[in-house]
Coordinates of C-alpha atoms in Angstrom, one line a residue:
X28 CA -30.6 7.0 9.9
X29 CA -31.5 6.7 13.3
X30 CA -29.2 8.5 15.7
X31 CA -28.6 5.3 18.2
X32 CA -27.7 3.7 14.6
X33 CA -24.9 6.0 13.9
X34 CA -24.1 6.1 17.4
X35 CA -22.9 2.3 17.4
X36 CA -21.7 2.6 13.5
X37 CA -19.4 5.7 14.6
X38 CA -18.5 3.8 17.8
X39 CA -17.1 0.7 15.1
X40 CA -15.1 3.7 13.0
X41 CA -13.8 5.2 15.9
X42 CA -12.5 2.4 17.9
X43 CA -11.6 0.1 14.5
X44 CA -10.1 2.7 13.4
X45 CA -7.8 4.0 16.5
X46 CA -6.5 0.0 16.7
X47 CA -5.7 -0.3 13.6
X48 CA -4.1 3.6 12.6
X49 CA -0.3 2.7 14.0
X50 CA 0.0 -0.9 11.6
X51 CA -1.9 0.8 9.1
X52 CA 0.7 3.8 9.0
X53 CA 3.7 1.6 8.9
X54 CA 2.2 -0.7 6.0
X55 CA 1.3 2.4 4.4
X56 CA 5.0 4.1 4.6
X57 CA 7.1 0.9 3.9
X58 CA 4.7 -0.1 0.8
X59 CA 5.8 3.1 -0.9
X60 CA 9.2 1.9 -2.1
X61 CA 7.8 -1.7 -2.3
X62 CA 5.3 -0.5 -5.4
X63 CA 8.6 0.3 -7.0
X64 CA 10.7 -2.7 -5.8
X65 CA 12.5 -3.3 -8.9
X66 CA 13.1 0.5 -9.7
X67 CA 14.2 0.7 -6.1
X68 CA 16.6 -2.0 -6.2
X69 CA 18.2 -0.7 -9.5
X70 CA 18.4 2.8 -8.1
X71 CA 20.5 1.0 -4.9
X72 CA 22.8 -1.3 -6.9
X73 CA 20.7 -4.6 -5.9
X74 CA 19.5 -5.2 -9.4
X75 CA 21.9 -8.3 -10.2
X76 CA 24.6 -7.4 -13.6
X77 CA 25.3 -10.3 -16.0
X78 CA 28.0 -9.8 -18.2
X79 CA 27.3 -9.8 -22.1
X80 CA 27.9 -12.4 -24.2
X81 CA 26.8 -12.8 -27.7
X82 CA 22.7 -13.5 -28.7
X83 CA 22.1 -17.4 -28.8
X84 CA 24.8 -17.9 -26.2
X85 CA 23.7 -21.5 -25.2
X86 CA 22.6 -22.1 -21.7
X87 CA 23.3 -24.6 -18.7
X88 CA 21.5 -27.2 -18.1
X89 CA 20.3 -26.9 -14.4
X90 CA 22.6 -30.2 -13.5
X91 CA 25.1 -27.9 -14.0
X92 CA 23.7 -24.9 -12.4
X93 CA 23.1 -27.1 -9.4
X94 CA 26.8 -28.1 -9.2
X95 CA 27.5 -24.4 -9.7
X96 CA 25.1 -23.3 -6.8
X97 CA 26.6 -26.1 -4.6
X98 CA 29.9 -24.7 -5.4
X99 CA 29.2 -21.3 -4.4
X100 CA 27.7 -22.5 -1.3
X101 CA 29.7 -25.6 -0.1
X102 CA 28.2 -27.7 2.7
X103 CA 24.7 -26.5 1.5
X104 CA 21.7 -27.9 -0.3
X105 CA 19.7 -26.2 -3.1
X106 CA 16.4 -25.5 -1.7
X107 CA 14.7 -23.5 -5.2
X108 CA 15.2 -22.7 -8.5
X109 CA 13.5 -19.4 -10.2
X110 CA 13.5 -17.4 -13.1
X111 CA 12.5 -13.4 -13.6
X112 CA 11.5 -12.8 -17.3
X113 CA 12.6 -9.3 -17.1
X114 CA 16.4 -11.5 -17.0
X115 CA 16.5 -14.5 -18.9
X116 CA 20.2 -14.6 -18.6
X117 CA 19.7 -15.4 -15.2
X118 CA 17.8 -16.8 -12.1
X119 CA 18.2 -16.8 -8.6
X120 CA 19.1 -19.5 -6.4
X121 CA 18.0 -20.1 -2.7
X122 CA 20.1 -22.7 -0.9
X123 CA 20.3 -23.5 3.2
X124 CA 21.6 -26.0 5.6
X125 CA 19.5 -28.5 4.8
X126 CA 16.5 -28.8 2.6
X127 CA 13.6 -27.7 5.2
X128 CA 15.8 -24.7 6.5
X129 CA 13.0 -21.7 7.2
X130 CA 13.3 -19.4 4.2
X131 CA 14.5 -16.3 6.4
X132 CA 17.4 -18.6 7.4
X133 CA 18.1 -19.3 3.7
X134 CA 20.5 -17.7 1.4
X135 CA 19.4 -15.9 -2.2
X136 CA 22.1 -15.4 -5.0
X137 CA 22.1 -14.9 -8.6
X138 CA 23.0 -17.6 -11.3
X139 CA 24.5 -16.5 -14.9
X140 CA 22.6 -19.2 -16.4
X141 CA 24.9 -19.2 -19.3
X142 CA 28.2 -19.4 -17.3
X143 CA 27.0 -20.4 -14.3
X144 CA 29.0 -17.4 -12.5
X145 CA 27.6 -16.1 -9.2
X146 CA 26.2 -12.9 -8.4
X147 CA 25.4 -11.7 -4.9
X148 CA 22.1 -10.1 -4.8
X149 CA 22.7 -8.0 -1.2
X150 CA 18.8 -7.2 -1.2
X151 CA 17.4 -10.7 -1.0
X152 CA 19.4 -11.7 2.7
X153 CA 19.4 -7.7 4.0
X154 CA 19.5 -4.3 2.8
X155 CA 16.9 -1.4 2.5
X156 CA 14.5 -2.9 0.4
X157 CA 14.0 -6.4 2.5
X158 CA 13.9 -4.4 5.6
X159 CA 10.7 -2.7 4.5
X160 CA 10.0 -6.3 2.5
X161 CA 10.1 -7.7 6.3
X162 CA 8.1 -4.7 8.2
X163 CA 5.3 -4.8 5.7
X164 CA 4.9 -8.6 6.1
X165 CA 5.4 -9.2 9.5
X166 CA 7.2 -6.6 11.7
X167 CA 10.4 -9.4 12.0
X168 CA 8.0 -11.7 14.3
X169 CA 7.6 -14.4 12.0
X170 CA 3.9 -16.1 11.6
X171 CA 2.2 -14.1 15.3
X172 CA 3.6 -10.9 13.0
X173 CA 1.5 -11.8 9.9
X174 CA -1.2 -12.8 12.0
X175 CA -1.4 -9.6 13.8
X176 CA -1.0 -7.9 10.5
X177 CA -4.1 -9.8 9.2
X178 CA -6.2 -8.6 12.0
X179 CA -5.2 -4.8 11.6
X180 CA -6.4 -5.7 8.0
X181 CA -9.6 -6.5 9.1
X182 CA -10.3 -3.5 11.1
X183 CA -9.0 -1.6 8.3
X184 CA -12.2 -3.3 6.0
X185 CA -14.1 -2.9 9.3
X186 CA -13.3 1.1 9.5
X187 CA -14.1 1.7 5.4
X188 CA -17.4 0.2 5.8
X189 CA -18.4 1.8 8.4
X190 CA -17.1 5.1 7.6
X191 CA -19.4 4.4 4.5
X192 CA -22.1 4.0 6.4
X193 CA -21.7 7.4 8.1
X194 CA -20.7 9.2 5.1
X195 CA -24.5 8.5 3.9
X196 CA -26.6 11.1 6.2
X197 CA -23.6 13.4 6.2
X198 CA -24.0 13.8 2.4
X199 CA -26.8 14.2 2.5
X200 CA -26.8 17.6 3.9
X201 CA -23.4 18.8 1.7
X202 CA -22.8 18.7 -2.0
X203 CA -20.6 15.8 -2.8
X204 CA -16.6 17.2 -2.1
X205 CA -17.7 20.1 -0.4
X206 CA -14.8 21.3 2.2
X207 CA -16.1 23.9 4.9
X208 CA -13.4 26.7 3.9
X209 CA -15.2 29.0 6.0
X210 CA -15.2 26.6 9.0
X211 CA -12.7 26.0 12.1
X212 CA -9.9 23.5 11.0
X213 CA -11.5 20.8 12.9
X214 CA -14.5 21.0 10.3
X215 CA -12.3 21.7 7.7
X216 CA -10.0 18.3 8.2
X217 CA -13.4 16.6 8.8
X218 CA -14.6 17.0 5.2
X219 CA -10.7 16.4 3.8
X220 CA -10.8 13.2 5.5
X221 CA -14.5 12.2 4.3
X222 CA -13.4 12.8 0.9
X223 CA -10.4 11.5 0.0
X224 CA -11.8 8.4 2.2
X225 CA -14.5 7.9 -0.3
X226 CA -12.4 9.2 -3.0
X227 CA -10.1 5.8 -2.0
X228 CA -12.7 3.7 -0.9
X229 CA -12.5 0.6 -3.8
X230 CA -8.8 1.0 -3.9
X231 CA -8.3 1.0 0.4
X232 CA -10.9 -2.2 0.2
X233 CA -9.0 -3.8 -2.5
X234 CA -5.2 -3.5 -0.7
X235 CA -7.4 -4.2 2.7
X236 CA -8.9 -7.5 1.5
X237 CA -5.3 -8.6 -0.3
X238 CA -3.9 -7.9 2.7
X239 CA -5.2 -10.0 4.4
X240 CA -4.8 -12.8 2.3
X241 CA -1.4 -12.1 1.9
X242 CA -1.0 -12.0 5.7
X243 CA -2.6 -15.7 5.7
X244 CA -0.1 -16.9 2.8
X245 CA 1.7 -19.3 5.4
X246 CA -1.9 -20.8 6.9
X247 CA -3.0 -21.0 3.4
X248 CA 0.4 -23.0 2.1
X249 CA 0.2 -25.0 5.5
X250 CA -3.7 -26.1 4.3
X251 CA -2.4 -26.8 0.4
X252 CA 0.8 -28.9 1.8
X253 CA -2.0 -30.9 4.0
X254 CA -4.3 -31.2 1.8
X255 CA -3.7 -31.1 -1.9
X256 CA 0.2 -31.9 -1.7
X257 CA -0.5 -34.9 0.4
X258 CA -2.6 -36.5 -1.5
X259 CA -0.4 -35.8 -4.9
X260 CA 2.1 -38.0 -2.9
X261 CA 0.1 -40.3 -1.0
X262 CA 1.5 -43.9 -2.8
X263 CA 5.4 -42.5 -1.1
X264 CA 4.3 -42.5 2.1
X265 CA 5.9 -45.8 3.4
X266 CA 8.8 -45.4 0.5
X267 CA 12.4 -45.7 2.0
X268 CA 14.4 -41.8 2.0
X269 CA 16.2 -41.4 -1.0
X270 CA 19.6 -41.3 -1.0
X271 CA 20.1 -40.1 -4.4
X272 CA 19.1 -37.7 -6.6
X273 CA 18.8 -38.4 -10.1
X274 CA 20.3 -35.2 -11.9
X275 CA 18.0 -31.7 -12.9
X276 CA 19.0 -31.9 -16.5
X277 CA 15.8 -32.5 -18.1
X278 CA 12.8 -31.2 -15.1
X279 CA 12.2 -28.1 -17.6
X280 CA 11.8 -30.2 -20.6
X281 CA 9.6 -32.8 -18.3
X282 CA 8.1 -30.8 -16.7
X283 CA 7.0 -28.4 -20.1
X284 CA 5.9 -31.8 -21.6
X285 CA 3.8 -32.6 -19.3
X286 CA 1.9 -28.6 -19.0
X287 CA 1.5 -27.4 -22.3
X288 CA 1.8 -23.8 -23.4
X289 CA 3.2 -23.0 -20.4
X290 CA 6.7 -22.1 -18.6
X291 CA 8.7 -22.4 -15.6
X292 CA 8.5 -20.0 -12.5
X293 CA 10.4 -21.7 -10.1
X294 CA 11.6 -25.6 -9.1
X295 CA 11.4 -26.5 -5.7
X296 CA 13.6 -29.1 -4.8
X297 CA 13.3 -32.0 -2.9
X298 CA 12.3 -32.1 0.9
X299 CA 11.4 -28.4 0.9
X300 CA 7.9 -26.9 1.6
X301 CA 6.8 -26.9 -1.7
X302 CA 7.7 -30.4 -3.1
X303 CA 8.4 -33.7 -0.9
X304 CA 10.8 -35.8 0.0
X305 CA 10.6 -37.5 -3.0
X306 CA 9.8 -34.9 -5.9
X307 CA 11.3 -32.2 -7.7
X308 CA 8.2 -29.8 -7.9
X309 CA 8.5 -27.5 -10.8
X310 CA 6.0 -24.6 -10.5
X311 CA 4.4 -23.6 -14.2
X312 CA 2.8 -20.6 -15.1
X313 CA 0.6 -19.0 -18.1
X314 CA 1.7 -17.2 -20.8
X315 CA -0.6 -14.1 -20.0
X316 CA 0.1 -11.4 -17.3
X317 CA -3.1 -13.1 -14.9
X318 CA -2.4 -16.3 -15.7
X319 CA 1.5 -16.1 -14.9
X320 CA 0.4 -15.4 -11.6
X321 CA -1.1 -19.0 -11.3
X322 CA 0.8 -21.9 -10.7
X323 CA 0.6 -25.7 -11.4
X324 CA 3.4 -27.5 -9.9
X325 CA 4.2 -30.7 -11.6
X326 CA 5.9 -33.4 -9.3
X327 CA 8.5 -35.7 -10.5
X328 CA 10.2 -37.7 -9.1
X329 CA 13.2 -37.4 -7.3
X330 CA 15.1 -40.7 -8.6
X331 CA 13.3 -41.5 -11.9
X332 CA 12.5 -38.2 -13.2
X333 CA 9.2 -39.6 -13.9
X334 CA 5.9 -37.3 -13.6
X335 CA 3.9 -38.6 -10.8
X336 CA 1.3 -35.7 -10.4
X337 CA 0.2 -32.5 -12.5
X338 CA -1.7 -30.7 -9.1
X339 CA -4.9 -28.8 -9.3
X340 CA -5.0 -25.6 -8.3
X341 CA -7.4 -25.0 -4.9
X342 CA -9.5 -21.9 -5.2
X343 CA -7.4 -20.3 -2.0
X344 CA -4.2 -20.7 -3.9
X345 CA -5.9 -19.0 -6.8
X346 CA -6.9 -16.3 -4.5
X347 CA -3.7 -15.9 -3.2
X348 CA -1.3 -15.8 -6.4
X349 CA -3.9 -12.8 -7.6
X350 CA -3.6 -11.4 -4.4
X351 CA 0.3 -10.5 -3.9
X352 CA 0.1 -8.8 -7.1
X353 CA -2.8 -6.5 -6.9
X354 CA -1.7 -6.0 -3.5
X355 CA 1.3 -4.4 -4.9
X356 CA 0.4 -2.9 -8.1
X357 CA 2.2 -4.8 -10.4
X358 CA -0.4 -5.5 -12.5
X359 CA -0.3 -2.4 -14.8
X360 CA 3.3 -1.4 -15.5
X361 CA 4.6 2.0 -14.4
X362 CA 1.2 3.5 -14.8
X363 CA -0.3 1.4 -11.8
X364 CA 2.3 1.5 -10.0
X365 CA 1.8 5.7 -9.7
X366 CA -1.3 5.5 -9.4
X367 CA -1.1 2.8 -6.4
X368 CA 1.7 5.5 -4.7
X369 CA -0.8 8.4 -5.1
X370 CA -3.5 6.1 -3.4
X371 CA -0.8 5.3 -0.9
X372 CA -0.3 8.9 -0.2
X373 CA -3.8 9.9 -0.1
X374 CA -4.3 6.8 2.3
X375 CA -1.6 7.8 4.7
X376 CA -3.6 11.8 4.7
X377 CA -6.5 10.3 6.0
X378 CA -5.3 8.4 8.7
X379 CA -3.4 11.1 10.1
X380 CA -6.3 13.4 9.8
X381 CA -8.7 10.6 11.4
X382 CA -5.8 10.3 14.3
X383 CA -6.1 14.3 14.4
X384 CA -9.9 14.6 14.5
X385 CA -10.4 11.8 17.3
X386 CA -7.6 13.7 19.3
X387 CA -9.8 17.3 18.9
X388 CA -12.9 15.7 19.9
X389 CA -11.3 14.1 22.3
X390 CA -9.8 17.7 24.0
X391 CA -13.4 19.4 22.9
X392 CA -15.1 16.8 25.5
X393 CA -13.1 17.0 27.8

């Protein structure tokens, strides 16, 4: 390669890089204990405790879950509905001042879906682990702070391909993961940080890319409400505001009819950012671990409990409900998840090294 060629590739490495090392660092540390959210949250007493009752205790219907929610939270609406399958006596419950309340303003409790008793769940409205939830996703600035994240993404892709690019013609005068023993420790950190770069290379573009279309997830929603949603509703665009509900009883069994073979993840209730002002939207999922990541919301509506819609999925929603996932590791079980920590570890090594070898050069020119 020529040498004005690497000149302007190492200028991109450098400089992407050096922007980026800071966000990158921080994303790094808090998505440590976010790989092992739920081990995290049981080790710290936020994992919610239902109380046993015999096998086959019956259920509540969510009418009755509702009313229980509603009592719980008096002067509230219900905004969602959801279910964890690693709990099936339970789901969680997000209600707010009104229905189109932002979600950070909302509150998130547990439902004994079998008694309907309540039980807090401190780390969904504060605590340790949605402290780091709210660094890694936006720094506590809201949409500019996932924005800005998204950007630091791209000069994160922008600083493994071009470190790529370099590593080439540097190979090709070592054996692959040599390390200068017998060098200073500038040269020394130099080859560290060239290989476990390229040892990390798929997994760094792989988190990178997510990233950043996790970082987009509210543009991305924005587009699908706009878009896809709005057309789903289109014929209750000149209908009057309801002023009654007609009770949740039977959305599950509805809503299952009218998606075969597959199950509930969440309901979204009317007038919130998933559903309209005249639906329930009930989100259904696969029965495999991809497709439960992929969601069909089924609208019905709000005062007959009729099924207006069955929605398509857009390919950018697609790419999104496989992206917060991967982006996580929790795709694998317990194996992934250590190997996405080591990769986290490794990842954090080399941009501290990188941070240390522009700082050396930097004194060595001077």
């Amino acid at each position: 390669m020529k040498s004005k060629t690497i000149r302007r590739w190492s200028f991109v490495h450098t400089w992407s890089s050096l922007v980026c090392t800071l966000f990158l660092l921080l994303l790094a540390i808090t998505g440590l204990p976010l790989v092992f959210h739920h081990e995290m949250e049981s080790l710290l007493g936020d994992t919610p405790h239902y109380r046993e009752l015999p096998t086959g205790s019956p259920h509540l219907d969510l009418a009755q879950l509702v009313a229980a929610a509603l009592a719980h939270r008096p002067g509230e609406v219900v905004q969602y509905f959801g279910w964890d399958d690693d709990q099936p006596e339970g789901m969680f419950a997000i209600t707010a001042a009104t229905a189109g309340t932002d979600p950070n303003s909302s509150h998130t409790f547990s439902l004994d879906t079998r008694t309907g008793e309540v039980v807090e769940t401190p780390a969904a409205n504060g605590g340790f682990m949605m402290v780091m939830l709210r660094l890694h996703v936006d720094m506590y600035a809201g949409l500019p702070g996932k924005l800005l994240m998204a950007f630091m993404g791209l000069l994160f892709v922008a600083a493994i391909v071009s470190g790529v690019v370099l590593y080439a013609p540097f190979m090709g005068r070592l054996k692959f993961a040599s390390v200068r023993h017998g060098k200073s420790p500038r040269v020394r950190w130099l080859d560290l940080h060239n290989l476990i770069g390229i040892v990390t290379l798929t997994w760094a573009l792989v988190v990178g890319v997510t990233g950043v279309v996790n970082a987009c997830a509210d543009l991305l929603i924005d587009v699908w409400r706009s878009d896809t949603l709005a057309a789903l509703v289109a014929p209750y665009r000149d209908a009057l505001p309801l002023t009654q509900l007609a009770p949740a009883s039977r959305l599950l069994a509805i809503a299952e009819a009218a998606a075969p073979g597959m199950k509930a993840d969440f309901v979204a209730f009317p007038g919130t950012r998933f559903s309209s002002e005249h639906h329930y939207a009930v989100f259904m999922k696969g029965a495999t671990h991809l497709t439960s990541h992929l969601l069909t919301p089924v609208l019905i509506d709000a005062s007959t409990l009729a099924v207006t819609a069955v929605g398509e999925r857009p390919w950018y929603m697609n790419a999104l409900g496989l992206s917060q996932p991967l982006h996580y590791g929790d795709y694998g079980g317990r194996p992934m998840q250590i190997l996405w920590a080591m990769l986290d570890v490794l990842t954090i090594v080399v941009l501290i090294s990188g941070l240390y070898l522009w700082w050396v050069r930097r004194k060595v020119k001077a």
